CSV table of C-alpha atoms and ligand atoms in Angstrom, one decimal:
chain,number,residue,atom,x,y,z
A,1,MET,CA,30.9,-26.3,-15.5
A,2,MET,CA,30.2,-26.3,-12.4
A,3,ILE,CA,29.3,-23.0,-10.8
A,4,LYS,CA,31.4,-21.0,-8.5
A,5,GLY,CA,30.9,-22.5,-4.0
A,6,VAL,CA,28.4,-24.3,-4.3
A,7,LYS,CA,28.0,-28.2,-4.7
A,8,GLU,CA,25.3,-29.7,-6.7
A,9,LEU,CA,21.7,-30.4,-5.6
A,10,GLU,CA,20.0,-33.0,-7.9
A,11,ILE,CA,17.2,-35.7,-8.0
A,12,LYS,CA,18.7,-38.2,-10.6
A,13,SER,CA,16.6,-39.8,-11.0
A,14,MET,CA,14.0,-37.5,-13.3
A,15,SER,CA,13.7,-36.2,-15.7
A,16,LYS,CA,14.2,-32.3,-16.2
A,17,GLN,CA,10.7,-31.8,-17.1
A,18,HIS,CA,9.1,-33.4,-13.9
A,19,THR,CA,12.0,-32.3,-12.2
A,20,PRO,CA,12.4,-28.4,-9.4
A,21,PRO,CA,12.9,-25.7,-11.2
A,22,ARG,CA,16.8,-25.1,-10.8
A,23,VAL,CA,19.0,-21.4,-10.1
A,24,GLY,CA,22.0,-22.0,-10.3
A,25,PHE,CA,24.2,-20.1,-8.0
A,26,VAL,CA,27.8,-17.6,-7.6
A,27,SER,CA,29.4,-16.9,-3.9
A,28,LEU,CA,32.1,-14.8,-4.3
A,29,GLY,CA,33.2,-11.5,-1.8
A,30,CYS,CA,34.1,-11.3,2.1
A,31,PRO,CA,32.0,-13.8,4.8
A,32,LYS,CA,28.9,-11.6,5.2
A,33,ALA,CA,28.5,-11.8,1.7
A,34,THR,CA,28.5,-16.0,1.6
A,35,VAL,CA,25.9,-15.3,4.7
A,36,ASP,CA,23.6,-13.2,2.3
A,37,SER,CA,24.6,-16.3,-0.1
A,38,GLU,CA,23.8,-19.0,2.4
A,39,HIS,CA,20.0,-17.1,3.4
A,40,ILE,CA,19.0,-17.0,-0.2
A,41,LEU,CA,20.5,-20.8,-1.1
A,42,THR,CA,18.2,-21.8,2.0
A,43,ARG,CA,15.6,-20.1,0.9
A,44,LEU,CA,14.9,-21.2,-2.4
A,45,ARG,CA,15.1,-25.1,-1.3
A,46,ALA,CA,12.9,-24.2,1.9
A,47,GLU,CA,10.1,-23.6,-1.5
A,48,GLY,CA,11.6,-26.0,-3.3
A,49,TYR,CA,14.0,-24.6,-5.5
A,50,LEU,CA,16.8,-27.1,-7.1
A,51,ILE,CA,20.4,-25.1,-6.6
A,52,SER,CA,22.1,-26.2,-9.7
A,53,GLY,CA,25.6,-26.6,-10.4
A,54,SER,CA,26.0,-26.4,-14.0
A,55,TYR,CA,24.9,-22.9,-15.8
A,56,GLN,CA,22.9,-25.2,-18.6
A,57,ASP,CA,20.9,-27.6,-16.4
A,58,ALA,CA,20.7,-24.2,-14.8
A,59,ASP,CA,16.7,-22.6,-15.0
A,60,LEU,CA,18.7,-18.8,-14.0
A,61,VAL,CA,21.1,-17.7,-12.5
A,62,VAL,CA,22.2,-16.0,-9.0
A,63,VAL,CA,25.1,-14.3,-8.9
A,64,ASN,CA,26.3,-12.9,-5.0
A,65,THR,CA,29.1,-10.2,-6.3
A,66,CYS,CA,31.8,-8.1,-4.2
A,67,GLY,CA,32.6,-4.3,-4.8
A,68,PHE,CA,34.9,-3.9,-2.6
A,69,ILE,CA,38.3,-3.3,-4.0
A,70,ASP,CA,38.6,-2.7,-8.0
A,71,SER,CA,39.6,-6.6,-8.5
A,72,ALA,CA,36.9,-7.6,-7.0
A,73,VAL,CA,34.7,-5.4,-9.2
A,74,GLU,CA,36.4,-7.1,-12.4
A,75,GLU,CA,35.9,-10.7,-10.7
A,76,SER,CA,32.4,-10.1,-10.0
A,77,LEU,CA,31.7,-8.6,-13.3
A,78,ASP,CA,33.6,-10.8,-15.5
A,79,ALA,CA,30.5,-14.0,-13.0
A,80,ILE,CA,28.0,-11.8,-14.5
A,81,GLY,CA,28.9,-11.6,-18.2
A,82,GLU,CA,29.5,-15.2,-18.0
A,83,ALA,CA,26.7,-17.0,-16.3
A,84,LEU,CA,24.6,-14.2,-19.3
A,85,ALA,CA,27.0,-16.0,-21.7
A,86,LYS,CA,26.4,-19.3,-20.4
A,87,ASN,CA,23.1,-19.5,-19.2
A,88,GLY,CA,21.1,-16.0,-20.6
A,89,LYS,CA,18.8,-15.3,-17.3
A,90,VAL,CA,21.3,-13.7,-14.6
A,91,ILE,CA,20.2,-12.2,-11.3
A,92,VAL,CA,23.0,-9.8,-9.3
A,93,THR,CA,22.1,-9.8,-5.8
A,94,GLY,CA,25.8,-8.2,-3.1
A,95,CYS,CA,27.6,-5.3,-2.7
A,96,LEU,CA,28.7,-4.4,-6.4
A,97,GLY,CA,24.6,-3.9,-6.9
A,98,ALA,CA,24.4,-0.9,-4.2
A,99,LYS,CA,27.1,0.8,-6.9
A,100,GLY,CA,24.8,2.4,-8.9
A,101,ASP,CA,24.8,1.6,-12.2
A,102,VAL,CA,27.9,-0.5,-12.7
A,103,VAL,CA,26.5,-3.4,-13.3
A,104,ARG,CA,23.8,-2.2,-15.6
A,105,GLN,CA,26.0,-0.5,-17.4
A,106,ALA,CA,28.4,-2.8,-18.5
A,107,HIS,CA,25.7,-6.1,-18.4
A,108,PRO,CA,22.0,-4.8,-18.7
A,109,LYS,CA,20.5,-7.5,-19.9
A,110,VAL,CA,20.0,-8.8,-16.7
A,111,LEU,CA,16.8,-8.8,-15.1
A,112,ALA,CA,17.6,-7.3,-11.6
A,113,VAL,CA,20.2,-6.2,-9.3
A,114,THR,CA,20.1,-5.6,-5.8
A,115,GLY,CA,21.7,-5.0,-3.1
A,116,PRO,CA,23.8,-7.0,0.0
A,117,HIS,CA,20.8,-8.6,2.7
A,118,ALA,CA,18.2,-8.4,0.0
A,119,THR,CA,16.7,-12.3,1.0
A,120,ASP,CA,13.4,-11.5,0.1
A,121,GLU,CA,13.8,-9.1,-2.6
A,122,VAL,CA,16.3,-11.4,-4.8
A,123,MET,CA,13.8,-14.6,-3.4
A,124,ALA,CA,10.7,-12.1,-5.1
A,125,VAL,CA,12.5,-11.7,-8.5
A,126,VAL,CA,13.2,-15.6,-8.4
A,127,HIS,CA,9.5,-16.2,-8.3
A,128,GLN,CA,8.6,-14.0,-10.9
A,129,TYR,CA,11.2,-15.7,-13.6
A,130,LEU,CA,10.8,-19.3,-12.5
A,131,PRO,CA,7.9,-19.7,-10.3
A,132,LYS,CA,7.5,-21.6,-7.5
A,133,PRO,CA,7.1,-25.2,-7.8
A,134,HIS,CA,4.7,-27.4,-6.8
A,135,ASP,CA,4.4,-27.6,-3.3
A,136,PRO,CA,0.8,-30.2,-2.6
A,137,TYR,CA,0.1,-28.7,1.2
A,138,SER,CA,1.4,-25.1,0.6
A,139,ASP,CA,-0.9,-25.2,-3.1
A,140,LEU,CA,-4.0,-25.5,-1.5
A,141,VAL,CA,-3.7,-21.9,-0.6
A,142,PRO,CA,-4.0,-19.6,-4.2
A,143,PRO,CA,-1.7,-17.6,-5.5
A,144,GLN,CA,-3.9,-14.1,-3.9
A,145,GLY,CA,-3.6,-15.7,0.0
A,146,ILE,CA,-7.4,-16.9,2.0
A,147,ARG,CA,-9.4,-14.2,1.1
A,148,LEU,CA,-12.2,-12.6,4.1
A,149,THR,CA,-13.4,-9.6,1.4
A,150,PRO,CA,-16.0,-10.0,-1.5
A,151,LYS,CA,-14.3,-11.1,-4.5
A,152,HIS,CA,-14.0,-7.8,-6.3
A,153,TYR,CA,-12.1,-6.1,-3.7
A,154,ALA,CA,-9.0,-6.4,-1.1
A,155,TYR,CA,-6.8,-5.1,1.2
A,156,VAL,CA,-2.9,-4.2,0.5
A,157,LYS,CA,-0.8,-4.5,3.8
A,158,ILE,CA,2.0,-2.9,2.5
A,159,SER,CA,3.8,-2.4,6.7
A,160,GLU,CA,3.4,-2.8,9.6
A,161,GLY,CA,3.9,-0.9,12.8
A,162,CYS,CA,4.8,2.5,13.4
A,163,ASN,CA,7.5,5.5,14.3
A,164,HIS,CA,5.4,7.2,15.5
A,165,ARG,CA,4.5,7.7,19.9
A,166,CYS,CA,0.8,9.8,19.6
A,167,THR,CA,0.1,9.8,22.8
A,168,PHE,CA,-3.6,7.9,22.4
A,169,CYS,CA,-2.6,5.0,20.8
A,170,ILE,CA,-0.7,1.6,22.0
A,171,ILE,CA,-0.4,0.4,18.1
A,172,PRO,CA,4.0,0.4,18.0
A,173,SER,CA,3.6,-0.7,22.2
A,174,LEU,CA,1.7,-4.0,20.9
A,175,ARG,CA,3.2,-3.3,16.9
A,176,GLY,CA,6.6,-2.6,17.5
A,177,ASP,CA,8.0,-0.3,15.1
A,178,LEU,CA,8.0,0.6,10.8
A,179,VAL,CA,8.7,-2.5,9.0
A,180,SER,CA,8.0,-1.8,5.7
A,181,ARG,CA,7.0,-4.7,3.0
A,182,PRO,CA,9.8,-5.4,0.0
A,183,VAL,CA,7.7,-3.7,-2.5
A,184,GLY,CA,8.7,-6.5,-5.2
A,185,ASP,CA,6.3,-8.7,-2.9
A,186,VAL,CA,4.0,-6.6,-2.8
A,187,MET,CA,3.4,-5.9,-5.9
A,188,GLN,CA,3.3,-9.5,-6.5
A,189,GLU,CA,0.3,-9.8,-4.2
A,190,ALA,CA,-1.2,-6.7,-6.0
A,191,GLN,CA,-0.5,-9.0,-9.6
A,192,HIS,CA,-2.2,-11.8,-8.1
A,193,LEU,CA,-5.2,-9.9,-6.6
A,194,VAL,CA,-6.1,-8.9,-9.3
A,195,ASN,CA,-5.2,-11.8,-11.8
A,196,ALA,CA,-7.5,-13.4,-9.7
A,197,GLY,CA,-10.5,-11.0,-10.1
A,198,VAL,CA,-10.1,-8.4,-7.7
A,199,ARG,CA,-10.8,-4.6,-9.2
A,200,GLU,CA,-9.5,-2.4,-6.6
A,201,LEU,CA,-7.1,-2.2,-4.0
A,202,LEU,CA,-7.7,-1.0,-0.9
A,203,VAL,CA,-3.5,0.1,0.8
A,204,ILE,CA,-3.5,-0.2,4.0
A,205,SER,CA,-1.2,0.6,6.6
A,206,GLN,CA,-1.2,1.9,10.6
A,207,ASP,CA,0.9,5.0,8.3
A,208,THR,CA,0.9,4.8,4.6
A,209,SER,CA,3.4,7.5,3.5
A,210,ALA,CA,5.7,6.2,6.3
A,211,TYR,CA,6.4,3.9,3.5
A,212,GLY,CA,9.4,2.6,3.2
A,213,ILE,CA,10.9,4.5,5.8
A,214,ASP,CA,13.4,2.4,8.4
A,215,VAL,CA,14.7,0.6,5.0
A,216,LYS,CA,16.1,3.8,3.3
A,217,TYR,CA,13.4,4.0,0.7
A,218,ARG,CA,15.5,0.4,-0.9
A,219,THR,CA,15.2,-0.4,-4.1
A,220,GLY,CA,13.3,-3.7,-4.9
A,221,PHE,CA,12.1,-5.4,-8.3
A,222,TRP,CA,9.1,-5.0,-10.0
A,223,GLY,CA,8.8,-6.3,-13.5
A,224,GLY,CA,12.7,-6.4,-14.2
A,225,LYS,CA,12.7,-3.0,-13.9
A,226,PRO,CA,14.2,-1.4,-10.9
A,227,LEU,CA,11.4,0.5,-7.8
A,228,LYS,CA,11.8,2.7,-4.2
A,229,SER,CA,10.4,0.9,-1.7
A,230,ARG,CA,8.6,4.6,-1.6
A,231,MET,CA,4.7,5.2,-1.4
A,232,THR,CA,4.7,8.1,-4.7
A,233,GLU,CA,6.5,5.1,-6.5
A,234,LEU,CA,5.0,2.0,-5.2
A,235,ALA,CA,0.7,3.6,-5.7
A,236,ALA,CA,2.4,4.3,-9.8
A,237,ALA,CA,3.1,0.9,-9.9
A,238,MET,CA,0.1,-0.7,-8.2
A,239,GLY,CA,-2.0,1.7,-10.6
A,240,ASP,CA,-0.7,0.1,-13.9
A,241,LEU,CA,-2.2,-2.8,-13.3
A,242,ARG,CA,-4.5,-4.3,-15.5
A,243,THR,CA,-7.4,-6.4,-15.0
A,244,PRO,CA,-7.5,-9.9,-16.5
A,245,ASP,CA,-9.9,-7.4,-19.0
A,246,GLY,CA,-8.0,-4.9,-19.5
A,247,GLU,CA,-9.6,-2.7,-16.9
A,248,ARG,CA,-7.3,-0.2,-14.4
A,249,ALA,CA,-7.6,-1.4,-11.0
A,250,TRP,CA,-8.4,1.2,-8.4
A,251,VAL,CA,-5.9,1.4,-6.0
A,252,ARG,CA,-7.4,3.8,-2.9
A,253,LEU,CA,-4.4,4.8,-0.7
A,254,HIS,CA,-5.8,4.9,3.1
A,255,TYR,CA,-4.3,6.2,6.4
A,256,VAL,CA,-2.0,8.6,4.7
A,257,TYR,CA,-0.5,10.9,7.0
A,258,PRO,CA,0.1,14.5,5.8
A,259,TYR,CA,4.0,14.7,5.0
A,260,PRO,CA,5.5,17.0,2.5
A,261,HIS,CA,5.8,14.2,0.2
A,262,VAL,CA,1.9,13.7,0.0
A,263,ASP,CA,1.6,16.1,-2.5
A,264,GLU,CA,3.5,14.0,-4.7
A,265,VAL,CA,0.4,11.0,-5.0
A,266,ILE,CA,-1.9,14.5,-6.6
A,267,PRO,CA,-1.1,14.4,-9.5
A,268,LEU,CA,-1.2,10.4,-10.4
A,269,MET,CA,-5.0,10.7,-8.8
A,270,ALA,CA,-5.8,13.5,-11.7
A,271,GLN,CA,-4.2,11.5,-14.8
A,272,GLY,CA,-6.3,8.6,-13.5
A,273,LYS,CA,-3.6,6.1,-12.8
A,274,ILE,CA,-5.1,5.6,-9.0
A,275,LEU,CA,-8.1,6.7,-7.1
A,276,PRO,CA,-8.9,10.9,-6.6
A,277,TYR,CA,-9.0,9.9,-2.9
A,278,LEU,CA,-6.8,10.1,0.3
A,279,ASP,CA,-8.0,8.8,3.5
A,280,ILE,CA,-5.6,11.1,5.6
A,281,PRO,CA,-6.3,11.3,10.2
A,282,PHE,CA,-5.8,15.1,11.1
A,283,GLN,CA,-7.5,13.6,14.3
A,284,HIS,CA,-7.3,17.5,15.1
A,285,ALA,CA,-6.9,21.3,13.6
A,286,ASN,CA,-5.9,22.9,17.1
A,287,GLN,CA,-1.8,23.1,17.6
A,288,ARG,CA,-1.7,23.1,21.2
A,289,ILE,CA,-3.8,20.3,21.1
A,290,LEU,CA,-2.1,18.3,18.3
A,291,LYS,CA,1.6,19.0,20.2
A,292,LEU,CA,-0.7,16.9,23.1
A,293,MET,CA,-1.0,14.0,20.9
A,294,LYS,CA,1.5,13.7,19.3
A,295,ARG,CA,0.7,13.6,16.6
A,296,PRO,CA,3.3,13.3,12.9
A,297,ALA,CA,3.3,16.3,10.5
A,298,SER,CA,1.0,18.0,11.9
A,299,SER,CA,2.5,21.7,11.4
A,300,GLU,CA,2.3,20.8,8.1
A,301,ASN,CA,0.3,23.8,6.7
A,302,VAL,CA,-3.2,21.4,5.7
A,303,LEU,CA,-5.8,24.2,4.9
A,304,ALA,CA,-3.4,25.4,2.1
A,305,ARG,CA,-2.7,21.4,0.5
A,306,ILE,CA,-6.2,20.7,0.4
A,307,LYS,CA,-6.3,24.1,-1.6
A,308,GLN,CA,-3.9,23.3,-2.8
A,309,TRP,CA,-4.8,19.0,-3.8
A,310,ARG,CA,-8.0,20.5,-5.6
A,311,GLU,CA,-6.9,23.0,-7.6
A,312,ILE,CA,-4.7,20.0,-9.2
A,313,CYS,CA,-7.3,17.4,-8.7
A,314,PRO,CA,-10.7,18.5,-8.6
A,315,ASP,CA,-12.2,15.1,-8.5
A,316,LEU,CA,-10.4,14.0,-5.1
A,317,THR,CA,-11.9,13.0,-1.9
A,318,LEU,CA,-10.8,13.5,0.8
A,319,ARG,CA,-11.7,11.5,4.0
A,320,SER,CA,-10.4,11.7,7.9
A,321,THR,CA,-11.2,11.5,12.0
A,322,PHE,CA,-10.5,13.4,14.5
A,323,ILE,CA,-11.4,13.4,18.2
A,324,VAL,CA,-13.0,15.2,20.2
A,325,GLY,CA,-13.0,15.9,24.3
A,326,PHE,CA,-9.3,15.0,24.3
A,327,PRO,CA,-7.7,15.1,27.4
A,328,GLY,CA,-7.0,19.4,28.2
A,329,GLU,CA,-9.2,20.4,24.8
A,330,THR,CA,-11.3,23.8,25.8
A,331,GLU,CA,-14.8,25.2,23.7
A,332,GLU,CA,-12.4,27.6,21.8
A,333,GLU,CA,-9.7,24.7,20.8
A,334,PHE,CA,-12.9,22.4,19.4
A,335,GLU,CA,-14.5,25.2,17.7
A,336,GLU,CA,-11.7,25.7,16.5
A,337,LEU,CA,-11.5,22.7,14.9
A,338,LEU,CA,-15.6,23.1,13.4
A,339,ASP,CA,-14.7,26.2,12.2
A,340,PHE,CA,-11.7,23.8,10.5
A,341,LEU,CA,-14.7,21.4,9.4
A,342,VAL,CA,-16.4,24.0,8.2
A,343,GLU,CA,-12.6,26.5,5.7
A,344,ALA,CA,-12.1,22.0,4.6
A,345,GLN,CA,-14.9,20.4,3.3
A,346,LEU,CA,-14.3,17.4,3.7
A,347,ASP,CA,-16.2,15.0,2.0
A,348,ARG,CA,-15.6,12.2,4.4
A,349,VAL,CA,-15.1,11.8,8.5
A,350,GLY,CA,-15.2,10.2,11.2
A,351,ALA,CA,-15.0,10.7,14.9
A,352,PHE,CA,-14.9,9.8,17.8
A,353,ALA,CA,-14.7,10.7,21.1
A,354,TYR,CA,-11.6,10.7,23.0
A,355,SER,CA,-11.3,7.5,25.6
A,356,PRO,CA,-8.4,6.1,27.5
A,357,VAL,CA,-7.0,3.5,26.0
A,358,ASP,CA,-4.6,1.4,28.7
A,359,GLY,CA,-0.8,2.0,28.5
A,360,ALA,CA,-1.7,4.9,26.2
A,361,VAL,CA,0.5,8.0,27.1
A,362,ALA,CA,-2.2,10.6,27.5
A,363,ASN,CA,-4.3,8.7,30.6
A,364,VAL,CA,-1.8,10.8,32.5
A,365,LEU,CA,-2.9,14.5,30.8
A,366,PRO,CA,-4.8,16.4,33.2
A,367,ASP,CA,-7.3,17.6,32.5
A,368,HIS,CA,-9.9,14.9,31.4
A,369,ILE,CA,-13.7,16.1,29.3
A,370,PRO,CA,-16.3,14.8,31.0
A,371,PRO,CA,-18.5,12.7,29.0
A,372,GLU,CA,-21.3,14.2,29.3
A,373,VAL,CA,-19.6,17.3,27.4
A,374,GLN,CA,-16.9,14.8,25.0
A,375,GLN,CA,-20.6,13.5,24.1
A,376,GLU,CA,-22.8,17.0,23.3
A,377,ARG,CA,-19.4,18.0,21.3
A,378,LEU,CA,-19.7,14.7,19.0
A,379,ALA,CA,-23.1,16.1,19.0
A,380,ARG,CA,-21.9,18.7,17.6
A,381,LEU,CA,-19.7,18.2,14.9
A,382,MET,CA,-21.5,15.4,13.5
A,383,LEU,CA,-24.6,18.3,12.9
A,384,LEU,CA,-22.0,20.3,10.8
A,385,GLN,CA,-20.0,17.2,9.1
A,386,GLU,CA,-23.7,15.9,7.6
A,387,GLU,CA,-24.5,19.3,6.6
A,388,ILE,CA,-21.0,20.0,4.3
A,389,SER,CA,-21.0,16.4,3.3
A,390,GLU,CA,-24.5,16.8,2.3
A,391,GLN,CA,-24.3,20.1,0.6
A,392,ARG,CA,-20.8,17.8,-1.8
A,393,LEU,CA,-22.9,15.0,-2.3
A,394,LYS,CA,-25.9,17.0,-3.6
A,395,ARG,CA,-23.6,18.9,-6.2
A,396,LYS,CA,-22.8,15.5,-7.2
A,397,ILE,CA,-26.9,15.1,-9.6
A,398,GLY,CA,-26.5,15.2,-12.9
A,399,LYS,CA,-22.5,14.0,-13.0
A,400,THR,CA,-22.1,10.9,-14.6
A,401,MET,CA,-19.6,8.7,-13.3
A,402,LYS,CA,-17.9,4.7,-12.9
A,403,VAL,CA,-18.8,2.7,-9.5
A,404,LEU,CA,-18.2,-0.7,-9.2
A,405,VAL,CA,-20.9,-2.3,-7.7
A,406,ASP,CA,-20.7,-4.4,-4.8
A,407,GLU,CA,-24.1,-6.2,-4.4
A,408,VAL,CA,-27.4,-6.8,-6.4
A,409,GLY,CA,-30.5,-7.8,-4.7
A,410,GLU,CA,-34.2,-6.9,-7.0
A,411,GLU,CA,-34.6,-4.3,-5.8
A,412,GLY,CA,-31.5,-2.1,-7.9
A,413,ALA,CA,-27.5,-2.6,-7.2
A,414,ILE,CA,-25.7,-0.9,-5.3
A,415,ALA,CA,-22.4,0.0,-5.3
A,416,ARG,CA,-19.0,2.2,-4.7
A,417,SER,CA,-17.7,5.7,-6.4
A,418,SER,CA,-13.9,6.8,-6.3
A,419,SER,CA,-15.5,8.2,-3.5
A,420,ASP,CA,-16.1,5.1,-0.8
A,421,ALA,CA,-14.2,3.1,0.5
A,422,PRO,CA,-16.3,0.1,1.0
A,423,GLU,CA,-17.4,-0.2,4.7
A,424,ILE,CA,-16.8,2.3,6.1
A,425,ASP,CA,-18.5,5.0,3.2
A,426,GLY,CA,-21.4,5.7,1.8
A,427,VAL,CA,-22.4,4.2,-1.3
A,428,VAL,CA,-23.8,4.4,-4.7
A,429,TYR,CA,-28.0,2.8,-4.7
A,430,ILE,CA,-28.4,2.5,-8.9
A,431,GLU,CA,-31.9,1.6,-9.5
A,432,ASN,CA,-31.7,0.0,-13.0
A,433,GLY,CA,-28.6,-2.1,-12.3
A,434,GLN,CA,-31.3,-5.9,-11.9
A,435,HIS,CA,-29.2,-7.1,-14.6
A,436,LEU,CA,-25.4,-6.2,-13.5
A,437,ASN,CA,-22.6,-8.5,-11.4
A,438,ALA,CA,-21.0,-8.1,-8.1
A,439,GLY,CA,-17.5,-6.7,-9.5
A,440,ASP,CA,-18.8,-4.8,-13.0
A,441,PHE,CA,-17.6,-1.3,-13.3
A,442,VAL,CA,-20.6,0.7,-14.8
A,443,GLU,CA,-21.1,4.3,-16.1
A,444,VAL,CA,-23.7,5.6,-14.0
A,445,LYS,CA,-25.9,8.8,-13.7
A,446,ILE,CA,-26.3,10.8,-10.3
A,447,THR,CA,-30.1,11.3,-9.5
A,448,ASP,CA,-30.5,11.7,-5.9
A,449,SER,CA,-29.0,12.4,-2.2
A,450,ASP,CA,-28.7,12.4,0.9
A,451,THR,CA,-26.3,13.4,3.7
A,452,HIS,CA,-24.3,9.9,2.7
A,453,ASP,CA,-25.0,8.1,-0.1
A,454,LEU,CA,-26.2,8.7,-3.9
A,455,TRP,CA,-28.7,7.3,-6.4
A,456,ALA,CA,-28.4,6.7,-9.8
A,457,GLU,CA,-29.8,5.2,-12.7
A,458,ILE,CA,-27.1,3.3,-15.6
A,459,ALA,CA,-25.8,6.5,-17.8
B,501,SF4,S1,-2.2,6.8,15.6
B,501,SF4,FE1,0.0,7.3,16.0
B,501,SF4,S2,0.9,6.4,17.0
B,501,SF4,FE2,-0.8,5.4,16.0
B,501,SF4,S3,-0.7,4.0,15.2
B,501,SF4,FE3,-1.0,6.0,14.2
B,501,SF4,S4,0.4,7.3,13.6
B,501,SF4,FE4,1.5,5.4,14.7
């Protein structure tokens, strides 16, 4: 039987065993739905899938539904039922998919349900249940892509661009507004990486806590289940990924702005699902300077929240960055920043003297700070933070912790704990770690510390 609305595209001369995977397609509804179907079919063909004209010959079936009036809902539900009965593997997309649980209540066995205009989500589910056919050109590239990082850690970019307009920054004018990647694609990439031996996923973006705002936290799919395009849900799903030897992959969140919903990821850290590490760029502590900088979420009560986060997750490591000598910063405002650092007791701090970037709004602000004053403030801040860091690291002596080995040499191994992101934070030197390998997880006992690093021996 032919599937409605789609012509058969077959290579008759090949046996089924050697033909590319086949997708059946049922397209219902208005011209807008037809265009959505065309987009999905175009992607399928571009990736080498065949479009099958019968349920029996298809490896799975996509049903693009209509949900406009009752009779359209009925027709869509019937089409899904027919596809399930005749094929068994069905992905539902289109307007009916946007109407809550209607589809799942009627047909709980469907593989996934997406809303309209969801080409990326549909393709992510197709890839999951029907891997892409072999392509002699693109298959030279491994599924996890080409990486410049060592084999055991990788950066996963979850969005591009930024909706904020911090006055010292020109990224939005270079990269545009926030565009979040489909959550199914992000998870697929993370899974490929972990399958390929990556043990630590470093989640990056311009503004990680804004993930999904541009798509209204649209529900995508992962593992056949709905998954919201939202930082908490994404972090929890990534935290469930296991390496081939059954270890939970480390998930580290970078560039998290202190929106109220950031509080939701702290329990995931306390439960050990993701690393107890937040890279949260505060940039300053004084409200007037933060306003001049136009920083997102700058008015949240940061100190009280840090206290609360540490009560929930005592092992939490906080990293932040600050700009000193921003135009108009008075000595009192700078001292307020120093007081904040004393109070906040952040674990890791990066600081920079403000420097004008071509095209940044802050360039036209009055009262630029002379470079020598900027440098003097920067040195004072770094000295204070070194003392704080030294004290905080000293408290770790005698503790046992899990670390990830980065390098091994004759003098031992260099590893990182949950507190250390690669390249930017400290390291853990394991003096008796000569026999270890890069990428090993190992339990160590901390024996010594300095301002940034720890020394340890295998526990
Ligand atoms: S500094 Fe501000 S404007 Fe620039 S990327 Fe970060 S949040 Fe966006």
